[in-house]
Amino acid sequence: MGYLLKNCDFVLTWINDELRILRDVDIAIDNGLIISVGKAIEGHLEEINCSNHVVIPGLVNAHTHTPMSLLRGFYDDAELMTWLNKMWIVENELTRDIVSLSSELSIIEMIMSGTTAFIDMYHYPDVVADIASRYGLRAALGPTFIDILKSPTLVENELRNFMSRYGNSSLVRPIINVHSIYTVGKDTLLRIRDLSHELDLPIQIHVSETRDEVYEAKRKYGVFPVEYLNSLGLISSKSQLIHLGWVTSWELSIIAKANARVTHAPTSNMKLATAGHFPMRELMEMGVIVTLGTDGPASNNSLDMFREMKMAVLLQRHSYWDVSIKAMHAFRAATVNGYRLLGPRGGCLGNGCVADLVLLDLGSPRLQPIRDDNILSNIVYSADGSDVDIVIVNGRIIYDKSRDYQVLRERARRIGERLNDFTRKFL
Amino acid sequence: MGYLLKNCDFVLTWINDELRILRDVDIAIDNGLIISVGKAIEGHLEEINCSNHVVIPGLVNAHTHTPMSLLRGFYDDAELMTWLNKMWIVENELTRDIVSLSSELSIIEMIMSGTTAFIDMYHYPDVVADIASRYGLRAALGPTFIDILKSPTLVENELRNFMSRYGNSSLVRPIINVHSIYTVGKDTLLRIRDLSHELDLPIQIHVSETRDEVYEAKRKYGVFPVEYLNSLGLISSKSQLIHLGWVTSWELSIIAKANARVTHAPTSNMKLATAGHFPMRELMEMGVIVTLGTDGPASNNSLDMFREMKMAVLLQRHSYWDVSIKAMHAFRAATVNGYRLLGPRGGCLGNGCVADLVLLDLGSPRLQPIRDDNILSNIVYSADGSDVDIVIVNGRIIYDKSRDYQVLRERARRIGERLNDFTRKFL
């Protein structure tokens, strides 16, 4: 099954870490990969007319909690720990059915807004993985270690089962989720390190999200969170560190030296008033791979990666009092860097690059005027998910607005009603 | 010409400064006003089916520079003064035709995203006013005093002409625009004060936007910008002060005592890296009417007031390190407070309230699940302008997606091409 994207007005792609803007080209896709890019390509592939469209690499939501659409707008006005405690009350009573419905709702929202892959942390990851696969979306996820709610032995068993079920999937990538150093004890952290080596799995963890977390670590362990994790052997090229709003400057070299990956979640940090500053410029200068995530729909409350890209630039400029962070940096974080973190070669258009692409409709008034020199700006600062027309993952069209728009909306509406039946008792 | 909005799923309105959420009601509109709200209203009015919709008061964009869609994405990466100087190079060569096209583009974007009124500062305000009137949008605007570009006598003449032309318009409200204290001299400011008294016109001015502006005022005049304006008699209930990112705490009492109005423009401030902090909580506590604006499409680069509401809450939470600013506060700033500033009684649903309303489609997956207790949250944190279905201003439908969507998009695209012909020579 292949496609030929004909006459794309604009194509944005990364070549050797440089953003390139191509005009009026065709893109041939076969067997899940991009096989050719250029003028007037011919071939026995199904043609898709891409005039009046810009083709961009798929957006990677590098950190979310997909099923939390259940709790969208449920409790907006609290700081992180108060908020988490409220979330946990509801989450204690979650069922596979509810997780299935709420992750489906988020997955619908994600594909409709141009997300081609997401990295998830939540209960029942097998349920989320199945829904993602059914919709054709890439996902990296796995069971979550969180000692205060669940025994680590239980999570380890879940993880081994998850591995054996999804270890060979083309769309699902198992990872080890670790909630945080304040909800997971030292013994469990050491066990996680060993599991990561044994099973060759990446680790995703919330780190240095609040000032309290950082102070508490210093008080309890005499060191800051990244130092603490490093002392346990948990900072490596397999680690994905989320938030880092209160990371110290000297911890940055630990991250850079280990080639650990980092994820910025600006909207969620602002909404939960965690303050602090994710040092994006320093991290980039040190060569660290910076990615971008919306965090869950209960703390954002959107899963629109276009909005998140804009938010990242704005918050960084506000914090640095300068304009050193530009649209390009957010676009890189959300595309090619997301793929570096995930595994498959994406964000590019060469041979062997995965065919994870988004076709944006150029007709929206908010995107005018359009030229080579402002197309990226318009995508990052003016577009939103509603401009997405077609989403291709692994060479397959997983969303086509002209075909799927009404069906998905009706499905989402029905899911919403069923979720309300569940949450009403907590109101 | 009247309408009966039948079976509105949700209606959000302000009653005595309290937000009320009504369910399953009808709204009768006649002669530009709301005449009745309740269950099962009958009447000889044209019916609009509002099931699956939420009706909200129209959004007021309290500060923008409408024709700057011309410069969207033209120059994104500079701080305010460098950026302004670049804008001025292009603006020196503006024609009425270009201003007409670029303001039309912005007005299309605004009505498609639920804005019912805007307050504008730019060259050729008569051109902007005519386009706004043609599209049926409310606008408050007028010539801009900016000594470094234009003689004040010229601007005064323009103002008197503008007054005589639009003084009795139902949609256009003349105001006196003053660029800033760093582009307008003391003599001109005194003249503006007298003109404001003589013509009974409000004054809009950028104040304390950057640290440099504040330091420079202190150095030059021995006082801070609001103190300086106050010493010239320019802080009164007729003043609308924009930005205030670097206002001092003691200037807030001057603002509150004078009953001056203020406008927060978070996205633009962040994009231009002006830093600082608009003290929204203190201003609200002192009873000051806080409003919200996108600023121009060259420094935002969007005119979507839904996105701006979210941005305001997020930036405020980030600055205060707490969650005291809530969705309700941004919604109030963008609706009822905007109307307080503009003049007509809006943001409400009682007899005599202007029929400026927006119908939002509840079908979008990003808005699920929906309940009484989270509908406001979903509007502020999850919705965007694309959820707008119908916009009513002064009792007239000025945008109906099912009727106008394609036509407006095509018009915007054509305008974009013509604007590019103009800007290309500056690239």
PDB file of C-alpha atoms in Angstrom, chain B residues 6 31 49 56 88 122 125 131 172 180 184 219 236 279 299 330 347 399 427:
ATOM      1  CA  LYS B   6     -33.882  27.470  20.312  1.00  0.00           C
ATOM      2  CA  ASN B  31     -33.728  45.012  17.172  1.00  0.00           C
ATOM      3  CA  ASN B  49     -31.410  25.492  16.286  1.00  0.00           C
ATOM      4  CA  ILE B  56     -21.405  32.676  25.144  1.00  0.00           C
ATOM      5  CA  TRP B  88       8.047  51.245  10.896  1.00  0.00           C
ATOM      6  CA  TYR B 122      -3.248  51.825  13.475  1.00  0.00           C
ATOM      7  CA  PRO B 125      -8.514  53.976  10.979  1.00  0.00           C
ATOM      8  CA  ILE B 131     -14.295  47.215   6.644  1.00  0.00           C
ATOM      9  CA  VAL B 172     -17.867  52.266  15.346  1.00  0.00           C
ATOM     10  CA  SER B 180       3.401  55.726  24.027  1.00  0.00           C
ATOM     11  CA  VAL B 184       4.880  61.266  21.917  1.00  0.00           C
ATOM     12  CA  ARG B 219      15.673  59.056  34.183  1.00  0.00           C
ATOM     13  CA  SER B 236      -8.744  58.967  34.250  1.00  0.00           C
ATOM     14  CA  PRO B 279      -0.341  42.403  38.102  1.00  0.00           C
ATOM     15  CA  SER B 299       3.480  40.005  17.426  1.00  0.00           C
ATOM     16  CA  ALA B 330      -9.943  35.421  31.819  1.00  0.00           C
ATOM     17  CA  GLY B 347     -21.686  40.080  28.278  1.00  0.00           C
ATOM     18  CA  TYR B 399     -20.731  34.737  10.561  1.00  0.00           C
ATOM     19  CA  LEU B 427      12.362  40.930   2.336  1.00  0.00           C
TER      20      LEU B 427
END
